mmCIF file of C-alpha atoms and ligand atoms in Angstrom:
data_model
loop_
_atom_site.group_PDB
_atom_site.id
_atom_site.type_symbol
_atom_site.label_atom_id
_atom_site.label_comp_id
_atom_site.label_asym_id
_atom_site.label_seq_id
_atom_site.Cartn_x
_atom_site.Cartn_y
_atom_site.Cartn_z
ATOM 1 C CA MET X 17 27.521 18.098 -9.200
ATOM 2 C CA LYS X 18 26.538 16.644 -5.823
ATOM 3 C CA ASP X 19 26.378 20.170 -4.356
ATOM 4 C CA HIS X 20 23.748 21.078 -6.918
ATOM 5 C CA VAL X 21 21.288 18.492 -5.605
ATOM 6 C CA SER X 22 18.533 19.973 -3.451
ATOM 7 C CA ARG X 23 18.718 19.571 0.322
ATOM 8 C CA LYS X 24 15.316 17.902 0.412
ATOM 9 C CA ALA X 25 16.286 15.359 -2.250
ATOM 10 C CA ARG X 26 19.510 14.663 -0.373
ATOM 11 C CA GLU X 27 17.594 14.142 2.860
ATOM 12 C CA ILE X 28 15.526 11.219 1.560
ATOM 13 C CA PRO X 29 17.270 7.822 1.560
ATOM 14 C CA PRO X 30 17.116 5.413 -1.397
ATOM 15 C CA SER X 31 14.416 2.768 -0.882
ATOM 16 C CA GLY X 32 15.683 -0.004 1.409
ATOM 17 C CA ILE X 33 13.653 -2.501 -0.616
ATOM 18 C CA ARG X 34 15.525 -1.652 -3.829
ATOM 19 C CA LYS X 35 18.844 -2.350 -2.120
ATOM 20 C CA PHE X 36 17.777 -5.972 -1.638
ATOM 21 C CA PHE X 37 16.492 -6.226 -5.201
ATOM 22 C CA ASP X 38 19.917 -5.217 -6.476
ATOM 23 C CA LEU X 39 21.590 -7.930 -4.381
ATOM 24 C CA ILE X 40 19.183 -10.570 -5.741
ATOM 25 C CA GLN X 41 20.015 -9.690 -9.351
ATOM 26 C CA GLU X 42 23.511 -11.025 -8.793
ATOM 27 C CA MET X 43 22.417 -14.381 -7.285
ATOM 28 C CA GLU X 44 20.942 -17.611 -8.631
ATOM 29 C CA ASP X 45 18.277 -19.853 -7.144
ATOM 30 C CA VAL X 46 16.774 -17.115 -4.969
ATOM 31 C CA ILE X 47 13.269 -17.480 -3.559
ATOM 32 C CA SER X 48 12.019 -13.931 -3.346
ATOM 33 C CA LEU X 49 9.550 -13.005 -0.633
ATOM 34 C CA GLY X 50 10.761 -9.466 -1.099
ATOM 35 C CA VAL X 51 8.523 -7.771 -3.617
ATOM 36 C CA GLY X 52 5.125 -6.328 -2.745
ATOM 37 C CA GLU X 53 3.517 -7.370 -5.975
ATOM 38 C CA PRO X 54 1.021 -10.057 -7.044
ATOM 39 C CA ASP X 55 2.626 -13.026 -8.828
ATOM 40 C CA PHE X 56 -0.460 -13.355 -11.070
ATOM 41 C CA ALA X 57 -0.643 -11.859 -14.545
ATOM 42 C CA THR X 58 -3.428 -9.333 -15.066
ATOM 43 C CA PRO X 59 -6.649 -11.256 -15.933
ATOM 44 C CA TRP X 60 -6.912 -11.603 -19.686
ATOM 45 C CA ASN X 61 -10.248 -9.830 -20.205
ATOM 46 C CA ILE X 62 -8.656 -6.746 -18.615
ATOM 47 C CA CYS X 63 -5.637 -6.908 -20.945
ATOM 48 C CA GLU X 64 -7.852 -7.548 -23.947
ATOM 49 C CA SER X 65 -10.065 -4.511 -23.298
ATOM 50 C CA SER X 66 -6.971 -2.344 -23.442
ATOM 51 C CA ILE X 67 -5.561 -4.022 -26.563
ATOM 52 C CA TYR X 68 -8.902 -3.557 -28.301
ATOM 53 C CA SER X 69 -9.043 0.132 -27.362
ATOM 54 C CA ILE X 70 -5.568 0.655 -28.827
ATOM 55 C CA GLU X 71 -6.731 -1.055 -32.024
ATOM 56 C CA GLN X 72 -9.581 1.442 -32.081
ATOM 57 C CA GLY X 73 -7.095 4.293 -31.852
ATOM 58 C CA ALA X 74 -7.596 5.301 -28.210
ATOM 59 C CA THR X 75 -4.067 6.594 -27.759
ATOM 60 C CA SER X 76 -4.547 10.231 -26.755
ATOM 61 C CA TYR X 77 -4.749 12.106 -23.444
ATOM 62 C CA SER X 78 -7.889 11.778 -21.364
ATOM 63 C CA SER X 79 -9.265 14.730 -19.413
ATOM 64 C CA ASN X 80 -6.982 15.627 -16.503
ATOM 65 C CA ARG X 81 -9.345 14.166 -13.922
ATOM 66 C CA GLY X 82 -9.507 10.863 -15.804
ATOM 67 C CA MET X 83 -11.901 9.262 -18.299
ATOM 68 C CA PRO X 84 -15.433 10.195 -17.145
ATOM 69 C CA ALA X 85 -16.558 6.570 -17.654
ATOM 70 C CA LEU X 86 -13.809 5.377 -15.299
ATOM 71 C CA CYS X 87 -14.552 8.068 -12.699
ATOM 72 C CA GLU X 88 -18.182 6.932 -12.728
ATOM 73 C CA GLU X 89 -17.197 3.274 -12.494
ATOM 74 C CA VAL X 90 -14.862 3.928 -9.543
ATOM 75 C CA THR X 91 -17.465 5.847 -7.572
ATOM 76 C CA ARG X 92 -20.061 3.125 -8.245
ATOM 77 C CA TYR X 93 -17.533 0.512 -7.077
ATOM 78 C CA LEU X 94 -16.679 2.392 -3.860
ATOM 79 C CA ASP X 95 -20.361 2.696 -3.085
ATOM 80 C CA ARG X 96 -21.148 -0.961 -3.778
ATOM 81 C CA ARG X 97 -18.106 -2.386 -1.965
ATOM 82 C CA PHE X 98 -17.522 0.027 0.934
ATOM 83 C CA ASN X 99 -20.602 2.196 1.215
ATOM 84 C CA LEU X 100 -18.421 5.144 0.331
ATOM 85 C CA THR X 101 -20.038 7.963 -1.655
ATOM 86 C CA TYR X 102 -18.225 10.412 -3.943
ATOM 87 C CA ASN X 103 -19.320 12.571 -6.848
ATOM 88 C CA PRO X 104 -17.666 11.127 -10.002
ATOM 89 C CA HIS X 105 -17.313 14.517 -11.677
ATOM 90 C CA LYS X 106 -16.087 16.569 -8.737
ATOM 91 C CA GLU X 107 -14.534 14.458 -6.007
ATOM 92 C CA ILE X 108 -12.149 12.030 -7.701
ATOM 93 C CA VAL X 109 -8.827 12.191 -9.560
ATOM 94 C CA ILE X 110 -7.514 9.176 -11.515
ATOM 95 C CA THR X 111 -3.751 9.027 -10.934
ATOM 96 C CA SER X 112 -0.646 7.157 -12.075
ATOM 97 C CA GLY X 113 -0.956 4.525 -9.378
ATOM 98 C CA ALA X 114 -1.681 5.079 -5.703
ATOM 99 C CA SER X 115 1.927 6.332 -5.604
ATOM 100 C CA GLU X 116 1.043 9.523 -7.431
ATOM 101 C CA ALA X 117 -2.175 9.873 -5.427
ATOM 102 C CA LEU X 118 -0.154 9.812 -2.182
ATOM 103 C CA ASP X 119 2.284 12.401 -3.482
ATOM 104 C CA ILE X 120 -0.316 14.892 -4.692
ATOM 105 C CA ALA X 121 -2.498 14.373 -1.597
ATOM 106 C CA VAL X 122 0.412 15.328 0.645
ATOM 107 C CA ARG X 123 1.437 18.242 -1.565
ATOM 108 C CA ALA X 124 -2.151 19.514 -1.644
ATOM 109 C CA ILE X 125 -2.221 20.022 2.128
ATOM 110 C CA VAL X 126 1.321 20.403 3.505
ATOM 111 C CA ASP X 127 3.024 23.772 4.030
ATOM 112 C CA PRO X 128 6.694 24.068 5.000
ATOM 113 C CA GLY X 129 7.143 23.109 8.634
ATOM 114 C CA ASP X 130 3.842 21.228 8.958
ATOM 115 C CA GLU X 131 3.989 17.921 10.764
ATOM 116 C CA VAL X 132 2.321 14.840 9.326
ATOM 117 C CA LEU X 133 1.721 11.934 11.689
ATOM 118 C CA VAL X 134 2.570 8.707 9.927
ATOM 119 C CA ALA X 135 1.248 5.434 11.361
ATOM 120 C CA GLU X 136 4.304 3.145 11.356
ATOM 121 C CA PRO X 137 5.529 0.638 10.222
ATOM 122 C CA CYS X 138 4.441 1.926 6.818
ATOM 123 C CA TYR X 139 5.044 1.887 3.090
ATOM 124 C CA VAL X 140 8.469 3.321 2.286
ATOM 125 C CA ALA X 141 7.169 6.310 0.278
ATOM 126 C CA TYR X 142 5.275 8.085 3.066
ATOM 127 C CA ALA X 143 8.126 9.891 4.843
ATOM 128 C CA PRO X 144 9.822 10.930 1.549
ATOM 129 C CA ASN X 145 6.450 12.221 0.258
ATOM 130 C CA VAL X 146 6.125 14.447 3.326
ATOM 131 C CA ILE X 147 9.762 15.627 3.234
ATOM 132 C CA LEU X 148 9.596 16.508 -0.477
ATOM 133 C CA ALA X 149 6.480 18.584 0.272
ATOM 134 C CA GLY X 150 8.466 20.530 2.891
ATOM 135 C CA GLY X 151 6.818 18.874 5.893
ATOM 136 C CA HIS X 152 8.111 16.794 8.800
ATOM 137 C CA PRO X 153 6.986 13.173 9.072
ATOM 138 C CA VAL X 154 6.351 12.182 12.693
ATOM 139 C CA PRO X 155 6.166 8.420 13.237
ATOM 140 C CA VAL X 156 3.364 7.014 15.388
ATOM 141 C CA PRO X 157 4.103 3.381 16.269
ATOM 142 C CA CYS X 158 1.518 0.643 15.732
ATOM 143 C CA LEU X 159 2.628 -2.164 18.020
ATOM 144 C CA GLU X 160 2.338 -5.922 17.711
ATOM 145 C CA GLN X 161 0.681 -6.104 21.136
ATOM 146 C CA ASP X 162 -2.172 -4.005 19.647
ATOM 147 C CA ALA X 163 -2.391 -6.284 16.586
ATOM 148 C CA PHE X 164 -0.527 -3.518 14.699
ATOM 149 C CA ARG X 165 -3.533 -1.175 14.966
ATOM 150 C CA LEU X 166 -3.127 2.577 15.418
ATOM 151 C CA THR X 167 -4.344 3.409 18.921
ATOM 152 C CA ALA X 168 -5.907 6.638 20.122
ATOM 153 C CA ASP X 169 -3.307 6.872 22.926
ATOM 154 C CA ALA X 170 -0.368 6.724 20.518
ATOM 155 C CA LEU X 171 -2.006 9.260 18.214
ATOM 156 C CA VAL X 172 -2.823 11.773 20.960
ATOM 157 C CA GLU X 173 0.709 11.586 22.267
ATOM 158 C CA ALA X 174 2.111 12.580 18.858
ATOM 159 C CA VAL X 175 -0.229 15.518 18.078
ATOM 160 C CA SER X 176 1.318 18.989 18.383
ATOM 161 C CA SER X 177 0.288 22.525 17.441
ATOM 162 C CA ARG X 178 2.095 21.988 14.106
ATOM 163 C CA THR X 179 0.269 18.779 13.148
ATOM 164 C CA LYS X 180 -1.573 19.099 9.853
ATOM 165 C CA ALA X 181 -2.515 15.577 8.887
ATOM 166 C CA VAL X 182 -2.439 11.876 9.694
ATOM 167 C CA MET X 183 -1.445 9.191 7.173
ATOM 168 C CA ILE X 184 -2.695 5.649 7.660
ATOM 169 C CA ASN X 185 -2.688 2.451 5.606
ATOM 170 C CA PHE X 186 -4.982 -0.420 6.595
ATOM 171 C CA PRO X 187 -4.839 -3.279 5.675
ATOM 172 C CA ASN X 188 -1.198 -2.453 6.249
ATOM 173 C CA ASN X 189 1.991 -2.924 4.313
ATOM 174 C CA PRO X 190 4.143 -4.376 5.960
ATOM 175 C CA THR X 191 2.301 -5.763 9.013
ATOM 176 C CA GLY X 192 -0.991 -7.036 7.575
ATOM 177 C CA GLY X 193 -2.768 -5.198 10.417
ATOM 178 C CA VAL X 194 -6.326 -3.913 9.907
ATOM 179 C CA MET X 195 -8.602 -1.445 11.713
ATOM 180 C CA ASP X 196 -12.202 -2.266 12.660
ATOM 181 C CA ALA X 197 -14.902 0.414 12.901
ATOM 182 C CA ALA X 198 -14.431 0.936 16.656
ATOM 183 C CA SER X 199 -10.667 1.435 16.465
ATOM 184 C CA LEU X 200 -11.113 3.779 13.492
ATOM 185 C CA ARG X 201 -13.745 5.712 15.417
ATOM 186 C CA ALA X 202 -11.334 6.322 18.286
ATOM 187 C CA ILE X 203 -8.669 7.853 16.045
ATOM 188 C CA ILE X 204 -11.150 9.811 13.933
ATOM 189 C CA ASP X 205 -12.539 11.516 17.029
ATOM 190 C CA ILE X 206 -9.020 12.794 17.730
ATOM 191 C CA ILE X 207 -8.534 13.881 14.115
ATOM 192 C CA VAL X 208 -11.811 15.838 14.238
ATOM 193 C CA ASP X 209 -11.039 17.367 17.665
ATOM 194 C CA HIS X 210 -7.684 18.659 16.407
ATOM 195 C CA ASP X 211 -9.030 19.763 13.028
ATOM 196 C CA LEU X 212 -6.622 17.523 11.056
ATOM 197 C CA ILE X 213 -6.794 15.940 7.597
ATOM 198 C CA LEU X 214 -6.754 12.146 7.262
ATOM 199 C CA ILE X 215 -4.966 10.541 4.314
ATOM 200 C CA SER X 216 -6.187 6.956 4.205
ATOM 201 C CA ASP X 217 -4.347 4.643 1.797
ATOM 202 C CA GLU X 218 -6.749 1.746 1.242
ATOM 203 C CA ILE X 219 -4.941 0.028 -1.618
ATOM 204 C CA TYR X 220 -5.270 -3.352 0.149
ATOM 205 C CA ALA X 221 -8.992 -2.878 0.969
ATOM 206 C CA GLU X 222 -10.033 -5.934 -1.070
ATOM 207 C CA LEU X 223 -7.374 -8.073 0.603
ATOM 208 C CA SER X 224 -9.123 -8.216 3.959
ATOM 209 C CA TYR X 225 -9.405 -11.879 4.923
ATOM 210 C CA GLU X 226 -11.461 -12.070 8.090
ATOM 211 C CA ALA X 227 -13.788 -9.081 8.061
ATOM 212 C CA GLN X 228 -15.195 -6.671 5.501
ATOM 213 C CA HIS X 229 -12.867 -3.670 5.113
ATOM 214 C CA VAL X 230 -14.130 -0.475 6.761
ATOM 215 C CA ALA X 231 -13.375 2.662 4.726
ATOM 216 C CA ALA X 232 -12.125 5.388 7.079
ATOM 217 C CA ALA X 233 -14.235 8.092 5.424
ATOM 218 C CA THR X 234 -17.453 6.233 6.343
ATOM 219 C CA VAL X 235 -16.728 6.430 10.071
ATOM 220 C CA GLY X 236 -18.172 9.221 12.241
ATOM 221 C CA ASP X 237 -17.481 12.697 10.842
ATOM 222 C CA ALA X 238 -14.412 11.609 8.867
ATOM 223 C CA TRP X 239 -15.734 12.084 5.312
ATOM 224 C CA GLU X 240 -15.329 15.856 5.058
ATOM 225 C CA ARG X 241 -11.667 15.701 6.139
ATOM 226 C CA THR X 242 -10.507 12.441 4.547
ATOM 227 C CA ILE X 243 -8.539 11.849 1.357
ATOM 228 C CA THR X 244 -9.195 8.236 0.353
ATOM 229 C CA ILE X 245 -6.523 6.610 -1.801
ATOM 230 C CA ASN X 246 -6.870 3.356 -3.692
ATOM 231 C CA GLY X 247 -5.774 1.687 -6.910
ATOM 232 C CA PHE X 248 -5.743 -1.406 -9.075
ATOM 233 C CA SER X 249 -2.217 -2.754 -8.567
ATOM 234 C CA LYS X 250 -2.906 -5.193 -5.739
ATOM 235 C CA ALA X 251 -6.512 -6.386 -6.013
ATOM 236 C CA TYR X 252 -6.460 -6.873 -9.796
ATOM 237 C CA ALA X 253 -2.755 -7.742 -10.297
ATOM 238 C CA MET X 254 -2.210 -4.562 -12.312
ATOM 239 C CA THR X 255 1.025 -3.074 -10.950
ATOM 240 C CA GLY X 256 2.474 -2.288 -14.397
ATOM 241 C CA TRP X 257 -0.593 -0.454 -15.680
ATOM 242 C CA ARG X 258 -0.045 2.471 -13.279
ATOM 243 C CA VAL X 259 -3.584 3.381 -12.350
ATOM 244 C CA GLY X 260 -4.862 4.538 -8.970
ATOM 245 C CA TYR X 261 -7.121 7.256 -7.639
ATOM 246 C CA LEU X 262 -7.765 9.770 -4.938
ATOM 247 C CA CYS X 263 -11.187 10.772 -3.625
ATOM 248 C CA ALA X 264 -11.921 13.717 -1.369
ATOM 249 C CA PRO X 265 -14.349 16.596 -0.852
ATOM 250 C CA GLU X 266 -14.145 19.126 -3.680
ATOM 251 C CA ALA X 267 -11.818 21.666 -2.051
ATOM 252 C CA LEU X 268 -9.196 18.987 -1.421
ATOM 253 C CA SER X 269 -9.620 16.991 -4.625
ATOM 254 C CA ASP X 270 -9.615 20.177 -6.759
ATOM 255 C CA THR X 271 -6.274 21.160 -5.264
ATOM 256 C CA ALA X 272 -4.867 17.683 -5.887
ATOM 257 C CA LEU X 273 -6.241 17.844 -9.460
ATOM 258 C CA LYS X 274 -4.405 21.129 -10.017
ATOM 259 C CA ILE X 275 -1.083 19.510 -9.040
ATOM 260 C CA HIS X 276 -1.868 16.386 -11.082
ATOM 261 C CA GLN X 277 -2.498 18.605 -14.143
ATOM 262 C CA TYR X 278 1.003 20.014 -13.989
ATOM 263 C CA VAL X 279 2.972 16.902 -13.057
ATOM 264 C CA MET X 280 1.106 14.105 -14.862
ATOM 265 C CA LEU X 281 -1.487 15.672 -17.141
ATOM 266 C CA CYS X 282 -3.456 12.440 -17.005
ATOM 267 C CA ALA X 283 -3.009 8.804 -15.993
ATOM 268 C CA PRO X 284 -2.086 6.424 -18.870
ATOM 269 C CA VAL X 285 -5.164 5.994 -21.035
ATOM 270 C CA MET X 286 -4.473 2.306 -21.824
ATOM 271 C CA GLY X 287 -4.385 1.678 -18.080
ATOM 272 C CA GLN X 288 -7.595 3.628 -17.518
ATOM 273 C CA VAL X 289 -9.429 1.484 -20.079
ATOM 274 C CA ALA X 290 -8.108 -1.663 -18.386
ATOM 275 C CA ALA X 291 -9.075 -0.358 -14.938
ATOM 276 C CA ARG X 292 -12.643 0.233 -16.084
ATOM 277 C CA GLU X 293 -12.857 -3.358 -17.330
ATOM 278 C CA ALA X 294 -11.444 -4.560 -13.982
ATOM 279 C CA LEU X 295 -14.290 -2.858 -12.129
ATOM 280 C CA ARG X 296 -16.942 -3.965 -14.583
ATOM 281 C CA HIS X 297 -15.966 -7.596 -15.072
ATOM 282 C CA GLY X 298 -13.124 -8.325 -12.656
ATOM 283 C CA ASP X 299 -14.839 -9.484 -9.465
ATOM 284 C CA ARG X 300 -14.491 -13.204 -10.101
ATOM 285 C CA ALA X 301 -10.806 -13.201 -11.045
ATOM 286 C CA ARG X 302 -10.076 -10.853 -8.144
ATOM 287 C CA ASP X 303 -11.875 -13.050 -5.620
ATOM 288 C CA GLU X 304 -10.080 -16.161 -6.890
ATOM 289 C CA MET X 305 -6.710 -14.494 -6.393
ATOM 290 C CA ILE X 306 -7.732 -13.345 -2.934
ATOM 291 C CA SER X 307 -8.792 -16.812 -1.814
ATOM 292 C CA GLU X 308 -5.449 -18.136 -3.053
ATOM 293 C CA TYR X 309 -3.614 -15.454 -1.005
ATOM 294 C CA LYS X 310 -5.621 -16.493 2.031
ATOM 295 C CA MET X 311 -4.594 -20.136 1.647
ATOM 296 C CA ARG X 312 -0.979 -19.100 1.205
ATOM 297 C CA ARG X 313 -1.211 -16.904 4.297
ATOM 298 C CA ASN X 314 -2.490 -19.772 6.410
ATOM 299 C CA LEU X 315 0.167 -22.150 5.113
ATOM 300 C CA PHE X 316 3.044 -19.697 5.500
ATOM 301 C CA VAL X 317 2.188 -18.067 8.833
ATOM 302 C CA ARG X 318 1.472 -21.415 10.496
ATOM 303 C CA GLY X 319 4.767 -22.639 9.044
ATOM 304 C CA LEU X 320 6.696 -19.667 10.445
ATOM 305 C CA ASN X 321 5.290 -20.242 13.924
ATOM 306 C CA ARG X 322 6.059 -23.963 13.667
ATOM 307 C CA ILE X 323 9.719 -23.436 12.788
ATOM 308 C CA GLY X 324 10.213 -20.910 15.588
ATOM 309 C CA LEU X 325 9.696 -17.470 14.064
ATOM 310 C CA PRO X 326 6.746 -16.039 16.016
ATOM 311 C CA CYS X 327 4.316 -14.358 13.623
ATOM 312 C CA HIS X 328 1.094 -12.495 14.273
ATOM 313 C CA MET X 329 -1.674 -13.711 11.906
ATOM 314 C CA PRO X 330 -2.010 -10.890 9.353
ATOM 315 C CA GLN X 331 -5.651 -9.998 8.681
ATOM 316 C CA GLY X 332 -5.061 -8.313 5.347
ATOM 317 C CA ALA X 333 -2.661 -7.429 2.464
ATOM 318 C CA PHE X 334 -0.172 -10.163 1.459
ATOM 319 C CA TYR X 335 2.646 -9.815 3.966
ATOM 320 C CA ALA X 336 3.736 -11.786 7.026
ATOM 321 C CA PHE X 337 5.724 -9.782 9.578
ATOM 322 C CA PRO X 338 7.400 -12.264 11.927
ATOM 323 C CA SER X 339 9.618 -11.224 14.801
ATOM 324 C CA VAL X 340 13.282 -12.215 14.621
ATOM 325 C CA GLY X 341 14.050 -10.966 18.146
ATOM 326 C CA LEU X 342 14.577 -14.475 19.560
ATOM 327 C CA THR X 343 17.408 -15.179 17.099
ATOM 328 C CA GLY X 344 19.666 -12.522 18.614
ATOM 329 C CA LEU X 345 20.163 -10.978 15.148
ATOM 330 C CA SER X 346 18.961 -7.554 14.073
ATOM 331 C CA ASP X 347 16.417 -7.551 11.246
ATOM 332 C CA GLN X 348 19.103 -6.248 8.846
ATOM 333 C CA GLU X 349 21.558 -8.994 9.825
ATOM 334 C CA PHE X 350 18.853 -11.631 9.634
ATOM 335 C CA ALA X 351 17.747 -10.568 6.140
ATOM 336 C CA GLU X 352 21.290 -10.262 4.784
ATOM 337 C CA ARG X 353 22.423 -13.621 6.169
ATOM 338 C CA LEU X 354 19.238 -15.410 5.100
ATOM 339 C CA LEU X 355 19.824 -14.112 1.573
ATOM 340 C CA THR X 356 23.521 -14.981 1.351
ATOM 341 C CA GLU X 357 23.342 -18.322 3.205
ATOM 342 C CA GLU X 358 19.972 -19.741 2.111
ATOM 343 C CA HIS X 359 19.054 -17.569 -0.873
ATOM 344 C CA VAL X 360 15.726 -16.402 0.509
ATOM 345 C CA ALA X 361 14.981 -12.699 0.042
ATOM 346 C CA VAL X 362 12.915 -10.898 2.690
ATOM 347 C CA VAL X 363 12.876 -7.224 3.670
ATOM 348 C CA PRO X 364 14.192 -6.014 7.053
ATOM 349 C CA GLY X 365 11.348 -4.471 9.077
ATOM 350 C CA SER X 366 13.336 -1.335 9.933
ATOM 351 C CA VAL X 367 13.038 -0.290 6.255
ATOM 352 C CA PHE X 368 9.395 0.519 7.127
ATOM 353 C CA GLY X 369 10.347 2.774 10.063
ATOM 354 C CA THR X 370 12.050 2.223 13.399
ATOM 355 C CA SER X 371 8.922 0.645 14.874
ATOM 356 C CA GLY X 372 9.348 -2.145 12.315
ATOM 357 C CA SER X 373 12.771 -3.145 13.588
ATOM 358 C CA GLY X 374 13.138 -6.636 15.011
ATOM 359 C CA HIS X 375 10.820 -7.985 12.288
ATOM 360 C CA ILE X 376 11.146 -9.057 8.674
ATOM 361 C CA ARG X 377 8.567 -8.617 5.936
ATOM 362 C CA CYS X 378 7.831 -11.684 3.844
ATOM 363 C CA SER X 379 5.480 -11.308 0.905
ATOM 364 C CA TYR X 380 3.355 -14.411 0.395
ATOM 365 C CA ALA X 381 2.283 -13.295 -3.083
ATOM 366 C CA THR X 382 4.212 -16.228 -4.512
ATOM 367 C CA SER X 383 3.398 -19.875 -5.219
ATOM 368 C CA ARG X 384 2.734 -22.382 -2.425
ATOM 369 C CA GLU X 385 5.724 -24.423 -3.657
ATOM 370 C CA ASN X 386 7.948 -21.388 -3.209
ATOM 371 C CA LEU X 387 6.514 -20.725 0.228
ATOM 372 C CA LYS X 388 7.120 -24.341 1.327
ATOM 373 C CA SER X 389 10.708 -24.271 0.036
ATOM 374 C CA ALA X 390 11.269 -20.887 1.688
ATOM 375 C CA LEU X 391 10.048 -22.313 5.019
ATOM 376 C CA ASP X 392 12.495 -25.251 4.671
ATOM 377 C CA ARG X 393 15.362 -22.889 3.952
ATOM 378 C CA ILE X 394 14.462 -20.513 6.809
ATOM 379 C CA GLU X 395 14.262 -23.521 9.152
ATOM 380 C CA ALA X 396 17.717 -24.654 7.982
ATOM 381 C CA PHE X 397 19.045 -21.138 8.560
ATOM 382 C CA LEU X 398 17.543 -20.971 12.075
ATOM 383 C CA SER X 399 19.171 -24.301 12.966
ATOM 384 C CA THR X 400 22.635 -22.780 12.290
ATOM 385 C CA LEU X 401 22.144 -19.911 14.745
HETATM 386 N N1 PMP U 523 0.501 2.171 -0.948
HETATM 387 C C1 PMP U 523 0.946 1.031 -0.414
HETATM 388 C C2 PMP U 523 0.659 0.763 1.013
HETATM 389 C C3 PMP U 523 1.657 0.117 -1.184
HETATM 390 O O1 PMP U 523 2.083 -1.027 -0.629
HETATM 391 C C4 PMP U 523 1.919 0.412 -2.541
HETATM 392 C C5 PMP U 523 2.712 -0.523 -3.451
HETATM 393 N N2 PMP U 523 3.618 -1.344 -2.855
HETATM 394 C C6 PMP U 523 1.442 1.618 -3.050
HETATM 395 C C7 PMP U 523 0.735 2.473 -2.238
HETATM 396 C C8 PMP U 523 1.692 2.015 -4.493
HETATM 397 O O2 PMP U 523 0.824 1.361 -5.350
HETATM 398 P P1 PMP U 523 0.668 1.713 -6.886
HETATM 399 O O3 PMP U 523 1.201 0.571 -7.664
HETATM 400 O O4 PMP U 523 -0.820 1.875 -7.082
HETATM 401 O O5 PMP U 523 1.397 2.980 -7.137
#
């Protein structure tokens, strides 16, 4: 039946992260720095709100857009945290995670043959999202020497007459890079000049350790051409609840809503109830988790540099992205040998695009004890090279 599979589906590779997960399943005593997921359980008040709503019988569909009370809560939150203004009844769609929001955002704007500039290294879903929509992803490298920011020069060089949109993610998975207002301004001017759409995945917005996160849509004239994507998985430790959202001016969000209606109908209602509680009473638990991530970051990144893996200090998200160039191994070889010889799982940087090669991604969303043991094991591994 292989011949019956669509060309587009054949073109996309299986996720390189999953490949490592499968290897880990067969091993014992593995310290995993591989998964991009908080190690905390969802705060109990959030769980309880959902349990209570089920007890009350709230088990049906919501409106396609999402529960009005959640839409209102999200727009209030975006305004209070990031000075970002959207109409809760017209300019937002509650989705099944940021994953669905990314997919329907791309499908809402891409026609066959359109190019989408993807700031790389990036989350593994971006290129497949564009390919499945019939478009061509065009990587735009964000280099370590620029603190993994997207520069105006790199963006201009990649624009062509077929470019439709630009996809960015800051704070970034996998580099931990962030964009300040000035660097955002420089790329937004180009996006406006070339009449492009900006898809800005801000799922790590709360995990910004040194400076307040700047929402792309608040910069210059970006708002009218930006699709802002966010969700609850990272900031509130809610990966399993599958709730995210997309905000955009009406013409764009209405189109995304139309697609969402047909593919998802609505986001899980139990998750929507929990998400509302997260925004209403989740600040304290969220901030406690974030200060713990910051301590882990400092411990782990200093440790990496001490043992001889040079690592840029990530400013956001929960990933360290050290270079393995000095070891003489490729990132794939490094990750595979580190797993088989020392039982530490990391993800090769090239999984996140060619500009990620020569690096490994280590998630520090795990306990300090694990991080210390992982550093010992990585040091032991380096000493054998
Ligand atoms: N965007 C980025 C950059 C991510 O890292 C992830 C999850 N790893 C997602 C989107 C998907 O998040 P969600 O759980 O909300 O679907």
